[in-house]
Coordinates of C-alpha atoms in Angstrom, one line a residue:
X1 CA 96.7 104.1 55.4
X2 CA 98.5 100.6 54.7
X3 CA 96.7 97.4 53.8
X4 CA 98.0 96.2 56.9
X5 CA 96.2 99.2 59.1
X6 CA 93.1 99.1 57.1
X7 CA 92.8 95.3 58.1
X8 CA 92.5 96.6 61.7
X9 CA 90.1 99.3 61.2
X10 CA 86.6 99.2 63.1
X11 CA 83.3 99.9 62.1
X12 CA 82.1 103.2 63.1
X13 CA 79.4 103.1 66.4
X14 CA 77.6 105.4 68.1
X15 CA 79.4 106.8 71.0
X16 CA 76.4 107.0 73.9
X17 CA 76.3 109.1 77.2
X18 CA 77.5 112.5 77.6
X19 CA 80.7 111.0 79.8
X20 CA 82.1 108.0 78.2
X21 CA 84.5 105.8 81.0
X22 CA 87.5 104.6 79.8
X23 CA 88.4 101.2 81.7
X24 CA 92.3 99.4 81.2
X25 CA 91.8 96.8 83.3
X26 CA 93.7 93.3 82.9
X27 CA 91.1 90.9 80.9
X28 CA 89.4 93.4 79.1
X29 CA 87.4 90.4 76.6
X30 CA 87.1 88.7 80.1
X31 CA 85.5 91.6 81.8
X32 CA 83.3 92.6 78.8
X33 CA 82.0 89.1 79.5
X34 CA 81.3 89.5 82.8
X35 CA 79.6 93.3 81.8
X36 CA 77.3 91.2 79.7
X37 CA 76.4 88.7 82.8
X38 CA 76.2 91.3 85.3
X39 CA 74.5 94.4 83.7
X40 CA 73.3 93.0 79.8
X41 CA 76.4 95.0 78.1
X42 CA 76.4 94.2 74.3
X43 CA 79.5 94.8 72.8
X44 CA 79.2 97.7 70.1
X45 CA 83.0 96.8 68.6
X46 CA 86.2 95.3 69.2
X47 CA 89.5 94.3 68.2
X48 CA 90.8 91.4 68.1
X49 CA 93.2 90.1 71.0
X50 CA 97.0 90.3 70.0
X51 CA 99.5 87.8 70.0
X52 CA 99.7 87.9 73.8
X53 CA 96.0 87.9 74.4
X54 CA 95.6 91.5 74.8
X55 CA 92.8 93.4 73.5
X56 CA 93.7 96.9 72.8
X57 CA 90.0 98.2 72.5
X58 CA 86.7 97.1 73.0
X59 CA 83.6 99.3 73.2
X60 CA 80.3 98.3 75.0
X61 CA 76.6 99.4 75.5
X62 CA 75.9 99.4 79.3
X63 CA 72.4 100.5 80.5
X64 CA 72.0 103.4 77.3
X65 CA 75.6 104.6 77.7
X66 CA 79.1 103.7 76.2
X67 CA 81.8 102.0 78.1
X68 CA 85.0 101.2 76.8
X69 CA 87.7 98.8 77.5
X70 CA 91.6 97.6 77.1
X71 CA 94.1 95.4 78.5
X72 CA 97.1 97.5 79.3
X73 CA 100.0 97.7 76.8
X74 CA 102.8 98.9 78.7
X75 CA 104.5 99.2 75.6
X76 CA 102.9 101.7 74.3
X77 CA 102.9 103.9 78.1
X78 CA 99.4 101.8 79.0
X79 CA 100.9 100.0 81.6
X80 CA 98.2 98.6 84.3
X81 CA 97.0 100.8 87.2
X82 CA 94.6 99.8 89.7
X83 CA 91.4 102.2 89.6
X84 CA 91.6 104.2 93.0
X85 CA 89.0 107.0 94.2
X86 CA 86.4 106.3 91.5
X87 CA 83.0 104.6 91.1
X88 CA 81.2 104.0 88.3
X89 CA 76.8 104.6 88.9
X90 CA 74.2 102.4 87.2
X91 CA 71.0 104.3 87.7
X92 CA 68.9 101.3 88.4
X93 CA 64.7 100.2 88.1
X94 CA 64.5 97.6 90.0
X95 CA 67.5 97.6 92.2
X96 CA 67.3 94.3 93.7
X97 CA 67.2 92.0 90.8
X98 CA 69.9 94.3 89.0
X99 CA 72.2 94.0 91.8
X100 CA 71.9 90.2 92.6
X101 CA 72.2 89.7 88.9
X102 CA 76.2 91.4 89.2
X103 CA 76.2 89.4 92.5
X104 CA 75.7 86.4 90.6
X105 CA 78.0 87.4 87.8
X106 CA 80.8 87.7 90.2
X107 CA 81.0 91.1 91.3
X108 CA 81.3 91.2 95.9
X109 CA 79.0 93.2 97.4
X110 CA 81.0 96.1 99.2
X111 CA 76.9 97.7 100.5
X112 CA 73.8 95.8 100.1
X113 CA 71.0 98.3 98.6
X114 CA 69.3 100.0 101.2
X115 CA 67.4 103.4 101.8
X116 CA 69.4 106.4 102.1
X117 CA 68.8 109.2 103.7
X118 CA 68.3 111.1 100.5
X119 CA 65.2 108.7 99.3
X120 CA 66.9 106.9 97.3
X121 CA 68.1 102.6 97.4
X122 CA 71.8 102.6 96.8
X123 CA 74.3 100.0 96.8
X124 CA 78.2 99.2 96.0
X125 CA 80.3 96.1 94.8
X126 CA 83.0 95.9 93.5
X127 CA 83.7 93.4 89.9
X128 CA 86.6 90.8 89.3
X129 CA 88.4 93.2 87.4
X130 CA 88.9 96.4 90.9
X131 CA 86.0 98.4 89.2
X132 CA 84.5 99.8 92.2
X133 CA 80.3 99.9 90.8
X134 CA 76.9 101.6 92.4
X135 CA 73.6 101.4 91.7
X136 CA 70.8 103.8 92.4
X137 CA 67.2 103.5 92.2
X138 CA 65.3 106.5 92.5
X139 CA 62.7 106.8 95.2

């Protein structure tokens, strides 16, 4: 390894969760921001931005699980994509205070929690950065 690839290395961090998402979304120190306003994320590690701004990976503890982040480097065949046909679930406690607090943060509401017809209270939103987001509180 050179001195120069050493400089970069990160510490080494407990991966959490058995299915760890993977989010390239433009802003990624921006939107690990707004993780920490909306859901209390604490960032486990993260590189530095480049020269351009853009952060290349940044890994976060949200609600007992990882999530990780980058800006897109289509450079390096990263290029931007917006996030279609997935949501990402926060199991939630207290549903209402959780969801005004991403509210708050920025995120639009895209379903107000409500009672489903399984038992459950489920809402939607959806953050700054596309991330389509749900939370369910058990009944």
């Amino acid at each position: 390894m050179t001195d120069s690839a050493q400089a970069q290395a990160m510490p080494a961090v407990e991966v959490k969760g058995g299915v760890v998402a993977y989010l390239c979304v433009e802003g990624a120190a921006k939107a690990a921001e707004f993780y920490a306003r909306a859901f209390g994320a604490t960032v486990a590690a993260q590189y530095p931005p480049d020269e351009n701004g853009r952060t290349m990976h940044i890994h976060l503890y949200v609600n007992g699980s990882s999530l990780m982040l980058s800006d897109p480097f289509p450079e390096h065949g990263a290029p931007y994509q917006p996030l279609q046909g997935a949501t990402l679930m926060l199991p939630a406690t207290d549903i209402e205070k959780q969801f005004k607090r991403a509210i708050d943060a920025g995120a639009v509401a895209k379903m107000e929690p409500q009672k489903m017809f399984w038992g459950d209270t489920y809402g939607e939103f959806v953050d700054p950065f596309g991330v389509s987001w749900s939370m369910n509180q058990q009944a």
